[in-house]
Coordinates of C-alpha atoms in Angstrom, one line a residue:
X241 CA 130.0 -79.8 128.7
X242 CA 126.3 -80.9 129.3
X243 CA 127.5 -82.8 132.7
X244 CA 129.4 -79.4 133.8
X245 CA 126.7 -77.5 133.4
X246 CA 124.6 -79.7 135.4
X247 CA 126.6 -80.1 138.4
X248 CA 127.0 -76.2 138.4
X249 CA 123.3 -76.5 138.4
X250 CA 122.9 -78.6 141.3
X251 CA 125.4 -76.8 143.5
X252 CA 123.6 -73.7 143.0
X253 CA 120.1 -75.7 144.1
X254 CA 121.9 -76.9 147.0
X255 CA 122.8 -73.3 148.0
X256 CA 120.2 -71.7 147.4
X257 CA 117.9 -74.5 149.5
X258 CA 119.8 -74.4 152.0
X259 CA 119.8 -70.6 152.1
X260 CA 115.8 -70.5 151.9
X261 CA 115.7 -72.9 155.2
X262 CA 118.0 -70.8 157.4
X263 CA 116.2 -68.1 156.4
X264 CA 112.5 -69.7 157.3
X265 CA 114.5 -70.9 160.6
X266 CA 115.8 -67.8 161.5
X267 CA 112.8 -65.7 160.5
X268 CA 109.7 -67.6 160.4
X269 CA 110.5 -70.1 163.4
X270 CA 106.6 -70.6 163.5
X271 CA 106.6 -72.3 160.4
X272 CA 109.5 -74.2 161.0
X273 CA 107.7 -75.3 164.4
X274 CA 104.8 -76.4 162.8
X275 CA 107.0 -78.3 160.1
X276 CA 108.7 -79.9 163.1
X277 CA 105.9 -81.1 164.6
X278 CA 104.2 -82.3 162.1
X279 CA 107.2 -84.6 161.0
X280 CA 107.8 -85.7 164.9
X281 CA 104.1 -85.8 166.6
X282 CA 103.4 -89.5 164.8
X283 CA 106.7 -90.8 165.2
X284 CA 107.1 -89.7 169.3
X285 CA 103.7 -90.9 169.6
X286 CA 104.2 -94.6 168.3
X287 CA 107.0 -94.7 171.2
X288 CA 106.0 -97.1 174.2
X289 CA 104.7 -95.0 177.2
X290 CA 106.3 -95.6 180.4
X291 CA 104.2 -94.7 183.9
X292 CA 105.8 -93.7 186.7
X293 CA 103.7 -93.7 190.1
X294 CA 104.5 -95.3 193.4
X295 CA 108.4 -95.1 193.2
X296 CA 111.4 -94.3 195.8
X297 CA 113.4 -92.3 193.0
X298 CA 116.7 -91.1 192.5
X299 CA 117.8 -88.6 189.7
X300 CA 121.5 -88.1 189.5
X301 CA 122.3 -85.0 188.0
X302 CA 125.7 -84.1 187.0
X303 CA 125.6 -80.3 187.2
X304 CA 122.4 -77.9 188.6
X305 CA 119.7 -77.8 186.0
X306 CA 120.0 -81.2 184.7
X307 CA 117.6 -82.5 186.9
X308 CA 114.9 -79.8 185.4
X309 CA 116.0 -80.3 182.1
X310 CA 115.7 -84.3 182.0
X311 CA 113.0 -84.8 185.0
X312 CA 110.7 -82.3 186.0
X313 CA 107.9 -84.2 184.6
X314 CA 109.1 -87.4 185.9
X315 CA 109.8 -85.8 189.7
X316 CA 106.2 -84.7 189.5
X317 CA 104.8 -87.4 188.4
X318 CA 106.2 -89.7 190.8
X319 CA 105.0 -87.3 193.8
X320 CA 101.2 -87.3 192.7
X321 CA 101.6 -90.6 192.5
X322 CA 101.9 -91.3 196.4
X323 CA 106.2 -91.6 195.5
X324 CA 108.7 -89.9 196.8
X325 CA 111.6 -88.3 195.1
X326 CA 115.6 -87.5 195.6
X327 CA 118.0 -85.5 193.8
X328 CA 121.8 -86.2 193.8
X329 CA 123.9 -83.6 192.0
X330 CA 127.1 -84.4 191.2
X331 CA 128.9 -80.9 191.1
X332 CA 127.6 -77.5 191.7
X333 CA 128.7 -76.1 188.0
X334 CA 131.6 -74.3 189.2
X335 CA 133.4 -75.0 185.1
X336 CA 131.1 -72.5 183.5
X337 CA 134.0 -69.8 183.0
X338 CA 131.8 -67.5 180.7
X339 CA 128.9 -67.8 183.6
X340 CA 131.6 -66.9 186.3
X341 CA 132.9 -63.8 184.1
X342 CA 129.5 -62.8 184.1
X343 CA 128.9 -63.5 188.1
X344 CA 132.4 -61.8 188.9
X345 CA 133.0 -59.3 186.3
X346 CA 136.0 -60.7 185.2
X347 CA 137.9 -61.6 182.3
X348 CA 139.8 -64.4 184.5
X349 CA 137.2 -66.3 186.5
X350 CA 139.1 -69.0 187.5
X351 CA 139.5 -69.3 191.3
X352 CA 137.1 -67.1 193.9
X353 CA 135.1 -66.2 191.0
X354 CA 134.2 -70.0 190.1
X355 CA 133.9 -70.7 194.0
X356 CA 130.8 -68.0 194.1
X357 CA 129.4 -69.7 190.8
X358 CA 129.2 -73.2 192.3
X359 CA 127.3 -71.4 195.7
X360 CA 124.9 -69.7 193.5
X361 CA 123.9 -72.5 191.5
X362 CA 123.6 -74.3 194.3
X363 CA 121.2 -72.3 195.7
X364 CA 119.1 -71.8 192.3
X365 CA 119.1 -76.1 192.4
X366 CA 117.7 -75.7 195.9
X367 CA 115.0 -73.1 194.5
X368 CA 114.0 -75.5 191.2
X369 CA 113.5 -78.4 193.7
X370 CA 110.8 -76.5 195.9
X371 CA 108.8 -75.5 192.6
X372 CA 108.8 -79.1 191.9
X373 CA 107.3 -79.8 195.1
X374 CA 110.9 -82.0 196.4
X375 CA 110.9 -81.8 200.3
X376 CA 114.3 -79.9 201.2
X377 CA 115.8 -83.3 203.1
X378 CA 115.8 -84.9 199.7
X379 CA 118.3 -83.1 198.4
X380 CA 122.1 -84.2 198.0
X381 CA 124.9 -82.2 196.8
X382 CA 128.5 -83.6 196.3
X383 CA 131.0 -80.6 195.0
X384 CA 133.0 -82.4 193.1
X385 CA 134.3 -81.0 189.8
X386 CA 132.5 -79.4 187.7
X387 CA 134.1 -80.9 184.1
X388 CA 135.9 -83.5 185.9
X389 CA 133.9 -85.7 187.1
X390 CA 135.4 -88.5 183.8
X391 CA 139.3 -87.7 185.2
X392 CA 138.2 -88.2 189.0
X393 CA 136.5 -91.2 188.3
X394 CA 139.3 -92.7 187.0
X395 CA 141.5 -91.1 189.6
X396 CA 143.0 -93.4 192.1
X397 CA 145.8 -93.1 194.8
X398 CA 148.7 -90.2 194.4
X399 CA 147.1 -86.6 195.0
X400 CA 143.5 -85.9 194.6
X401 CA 142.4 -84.1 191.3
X402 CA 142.6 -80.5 191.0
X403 CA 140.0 -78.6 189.6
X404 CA 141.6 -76.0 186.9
X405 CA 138.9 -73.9 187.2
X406 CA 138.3 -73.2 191.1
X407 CA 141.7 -74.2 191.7
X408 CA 141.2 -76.8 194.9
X409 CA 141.3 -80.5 195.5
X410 CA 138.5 -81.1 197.9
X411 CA 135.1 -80.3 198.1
X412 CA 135.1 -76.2 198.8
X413 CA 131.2 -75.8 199.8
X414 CA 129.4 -76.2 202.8
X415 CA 126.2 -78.2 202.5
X416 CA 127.3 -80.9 200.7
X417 CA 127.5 -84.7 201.6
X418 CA 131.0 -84.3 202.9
X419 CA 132.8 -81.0 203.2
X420 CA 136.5 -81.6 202.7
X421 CA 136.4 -84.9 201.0
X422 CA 139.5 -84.8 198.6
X423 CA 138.4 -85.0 195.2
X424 CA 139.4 -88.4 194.6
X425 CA 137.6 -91.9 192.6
X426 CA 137.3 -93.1 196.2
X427 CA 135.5 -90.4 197.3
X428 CA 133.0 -90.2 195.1
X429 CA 132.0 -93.4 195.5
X430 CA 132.1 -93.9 198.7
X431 CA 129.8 -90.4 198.6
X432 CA 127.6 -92.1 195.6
X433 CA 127.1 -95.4 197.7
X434 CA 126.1 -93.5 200.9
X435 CA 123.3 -91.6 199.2
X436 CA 122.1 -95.2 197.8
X437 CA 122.0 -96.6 201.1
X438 CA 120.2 -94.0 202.4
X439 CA 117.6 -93.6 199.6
X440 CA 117.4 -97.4 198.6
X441 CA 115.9 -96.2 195.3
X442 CA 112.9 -98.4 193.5
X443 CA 114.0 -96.3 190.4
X444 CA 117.4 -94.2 189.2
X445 CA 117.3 -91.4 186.7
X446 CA 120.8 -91.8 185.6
X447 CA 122.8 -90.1 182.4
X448 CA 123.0 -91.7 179.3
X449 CA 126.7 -92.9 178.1
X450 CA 125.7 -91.7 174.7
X451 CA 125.7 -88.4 176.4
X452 CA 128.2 -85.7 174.6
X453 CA 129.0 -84.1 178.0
X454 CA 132.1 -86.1 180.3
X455 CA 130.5 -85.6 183.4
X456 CA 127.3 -86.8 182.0
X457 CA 128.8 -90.1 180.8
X458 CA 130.9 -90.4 184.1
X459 CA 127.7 -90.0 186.0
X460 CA 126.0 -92.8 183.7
X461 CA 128.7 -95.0 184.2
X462 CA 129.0 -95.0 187.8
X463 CA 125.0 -95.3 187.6
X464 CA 126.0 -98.4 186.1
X465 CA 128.5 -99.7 188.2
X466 CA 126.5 -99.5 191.8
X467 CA 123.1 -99.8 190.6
X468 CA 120.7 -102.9 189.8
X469 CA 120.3 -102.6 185.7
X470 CA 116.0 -103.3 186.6
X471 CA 116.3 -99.9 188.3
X472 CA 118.0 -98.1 185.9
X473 CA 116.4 -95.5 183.0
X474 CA 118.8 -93.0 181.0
X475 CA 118.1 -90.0 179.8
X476 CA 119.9 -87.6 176.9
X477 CA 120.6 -83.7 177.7
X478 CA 123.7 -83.0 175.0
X479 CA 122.5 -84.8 172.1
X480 CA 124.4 -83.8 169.4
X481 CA 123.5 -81.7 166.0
X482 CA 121.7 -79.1 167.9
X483 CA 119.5 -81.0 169.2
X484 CA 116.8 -80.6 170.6
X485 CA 115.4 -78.1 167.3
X486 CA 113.6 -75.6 167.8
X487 CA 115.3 -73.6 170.0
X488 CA 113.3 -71.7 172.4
X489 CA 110.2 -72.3 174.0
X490 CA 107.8 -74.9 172.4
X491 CA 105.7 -76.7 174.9
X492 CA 103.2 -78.1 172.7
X493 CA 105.7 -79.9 170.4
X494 CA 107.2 -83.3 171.6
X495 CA 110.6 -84.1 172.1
X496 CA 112.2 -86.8 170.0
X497 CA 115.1 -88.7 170.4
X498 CA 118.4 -87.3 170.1
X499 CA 120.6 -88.2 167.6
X500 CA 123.4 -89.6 169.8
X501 CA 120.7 -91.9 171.3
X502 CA 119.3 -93.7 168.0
X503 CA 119.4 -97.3 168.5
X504 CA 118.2 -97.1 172.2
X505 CA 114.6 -98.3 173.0
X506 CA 113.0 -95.1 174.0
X507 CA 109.7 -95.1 176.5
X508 CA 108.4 -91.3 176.4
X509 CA 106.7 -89.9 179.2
X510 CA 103.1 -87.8 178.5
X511 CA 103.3 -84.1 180.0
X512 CA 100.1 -82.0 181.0
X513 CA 100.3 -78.7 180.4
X514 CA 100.6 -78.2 183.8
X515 CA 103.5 -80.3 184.5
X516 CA 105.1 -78.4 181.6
X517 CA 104.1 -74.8 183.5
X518 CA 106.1 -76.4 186.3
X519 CA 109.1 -77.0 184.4
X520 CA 109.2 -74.2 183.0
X521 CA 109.2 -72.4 186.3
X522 CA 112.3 -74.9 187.9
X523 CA 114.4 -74.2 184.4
X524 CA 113.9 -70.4 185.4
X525 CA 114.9 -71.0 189.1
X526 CA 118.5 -71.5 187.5
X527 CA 119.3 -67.7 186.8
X528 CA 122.8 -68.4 185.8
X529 CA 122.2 -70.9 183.0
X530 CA 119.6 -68.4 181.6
X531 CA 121.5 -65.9 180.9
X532 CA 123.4 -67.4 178.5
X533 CA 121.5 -70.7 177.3
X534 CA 117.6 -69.8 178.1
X535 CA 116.9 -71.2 174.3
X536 CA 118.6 -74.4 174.6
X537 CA 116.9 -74.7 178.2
X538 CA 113.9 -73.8 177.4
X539 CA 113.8 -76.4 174.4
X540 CA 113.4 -79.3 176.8
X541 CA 109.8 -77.8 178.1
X542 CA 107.8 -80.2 175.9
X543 CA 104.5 -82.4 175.3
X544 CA 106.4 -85.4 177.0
X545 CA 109.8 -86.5 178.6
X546 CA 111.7 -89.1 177.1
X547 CA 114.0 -92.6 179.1
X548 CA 115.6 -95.5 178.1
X549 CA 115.7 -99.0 179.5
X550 CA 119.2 -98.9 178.5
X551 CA 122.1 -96.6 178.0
X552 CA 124.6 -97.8 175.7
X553 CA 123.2 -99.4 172.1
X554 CA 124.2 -103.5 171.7

């Protein structure tokens, strides 16, 4: 009877713990700030700090914004440092279907409505990179598929890929590397390798495999695949468990590791406050994303930046 009783006991402190700390989160995120701080600050701190100055750098970002939400520090950085700095995206974002409903006014976005998505994001990637001081011949867009970048990678011969979402099977957008290409694995390498060539990087910004998004972990791979492992450094945007916490913006807090990246040997990357003022101001550039996600964006805007020497964990 005794053990019942107890086990009631305990379930009921569970509950009622777990009650009290949604209901700090929710309603007293300042406290819960300061909470998270204070556990993180010593433990992001004792993390090995990595410099970035004189470097020929590449970020490869999967989808518009990525590039802010991983980078801005580091693209800075690199550019006071006497270093220049290129961007790669991957796709324009065109698989957002509840950011195209918005754009269109539709219930059905798929088609025209996700075409207009991927030239609006395009455009707010073009705006981000001028507030981050990246000259306008530095930038490199692909238009491959948004969400299926992991399928076309592993696409080869037969009929290119078909997006489900804009409906084609070559790149649709004008601007890009190669207007027309079909959206096959060949392609996008052959694309990928001609932007290396060009750049001849000192240093790639790539996706980490641990990364929950496909095109992420397609993006790492290839990373992987074509580049020199010295030149590589990985980064973590969909990191699992709501991460990061808090949502919202918190730029005096650091950023710790995710939880799908534990294991990797993380370097973090010092932010001044004015680096983090020009984040903050390329994550706004992308209009479309903050509509819908502004806390999760504005989350990355933090006291440092955070790479890893390698993607995978042994």
């Amino acid at each position: 009877m005794m053990g019942f009783v107890r086990r009631r006991f305990r379930k009921r402190y569970i509950l009622l713990t777990t009650l009290l700390v949604v209901f700090v989160v929710i309603n007293a995120p300042g406290i819960f700030a300061w909470g998270y701080g204070l556990y993180y600050r010593r433990s992001v701190s004792h993390l090995p700090q990595i410099t970035l100055l004189n470097e020929r750098m590449l970020v490869l970002s999967p989808h518009p914004d990525d590039e802010s939400l991983c980078c801005a520090g580091a693209i800075q950085q690199v550019l006071r440092g006497g270093g220049e700095v290129w961007v790669l995206w991957f796709t324009n974002g065109d698989g957002f279907e509840w950011d195209a409903s918005l754009l269109a006014h539709t219930l059905r976005p798929q088609g025209p409505a996700s075409l207009e998505l991927g030239r609006r994001r395009m455009e707010e990637a073009r705006q981000a990179a001028r507030r981050l001081g990246i000259p306008e011949g530095h930038l490199f867009f692909l238009g491959y598929p948004d969400r299926g970048l992991e399928a076309l990678l592993w696409h080869s011969g037969g009929s290119p890929y078909r997006s489900r979402l804009t409906g084609v099977s070559y790149v649709p957008y004008s601007g890009t590397l190669s207007p027309g290409a079909p959206y096959t694995g060949e392609s996008l390498r052959r694309d990928f390798r001609r932007v290396l060539e060009r750049v001849r990087p000192t240093l790639v910004l790539a996706p980490s495999l641990k990364d929950a998004h496909p095109d992420h972990r397609a993006v790492g791979l290839l990373a992987q695949q074509e580049v020199p492992a010295d030149r590589l450094r990985f980064w973590i945007v969909h990191g699992g468990l709501e991460w990061p916490l808090p949502k919202g913006l918190h730029p005096d807090l650091p950023l710790e590791p995710a939880p799908r990246g534990r294991g990797l040997p993380w370097q973090r990357l010092p932010l001044s406050p004015q680096e983090r003022r020009a984040k903050l101001e390329a994550l706004r550039a992308h209009a479309t994303q903050m509509r819908l996600l502004a806390r999760f964006l504005l989350a990355f805007v933090r006291e440092n930046e955070l790479f890893s020497s390698r993607s995978d964990v042994d």
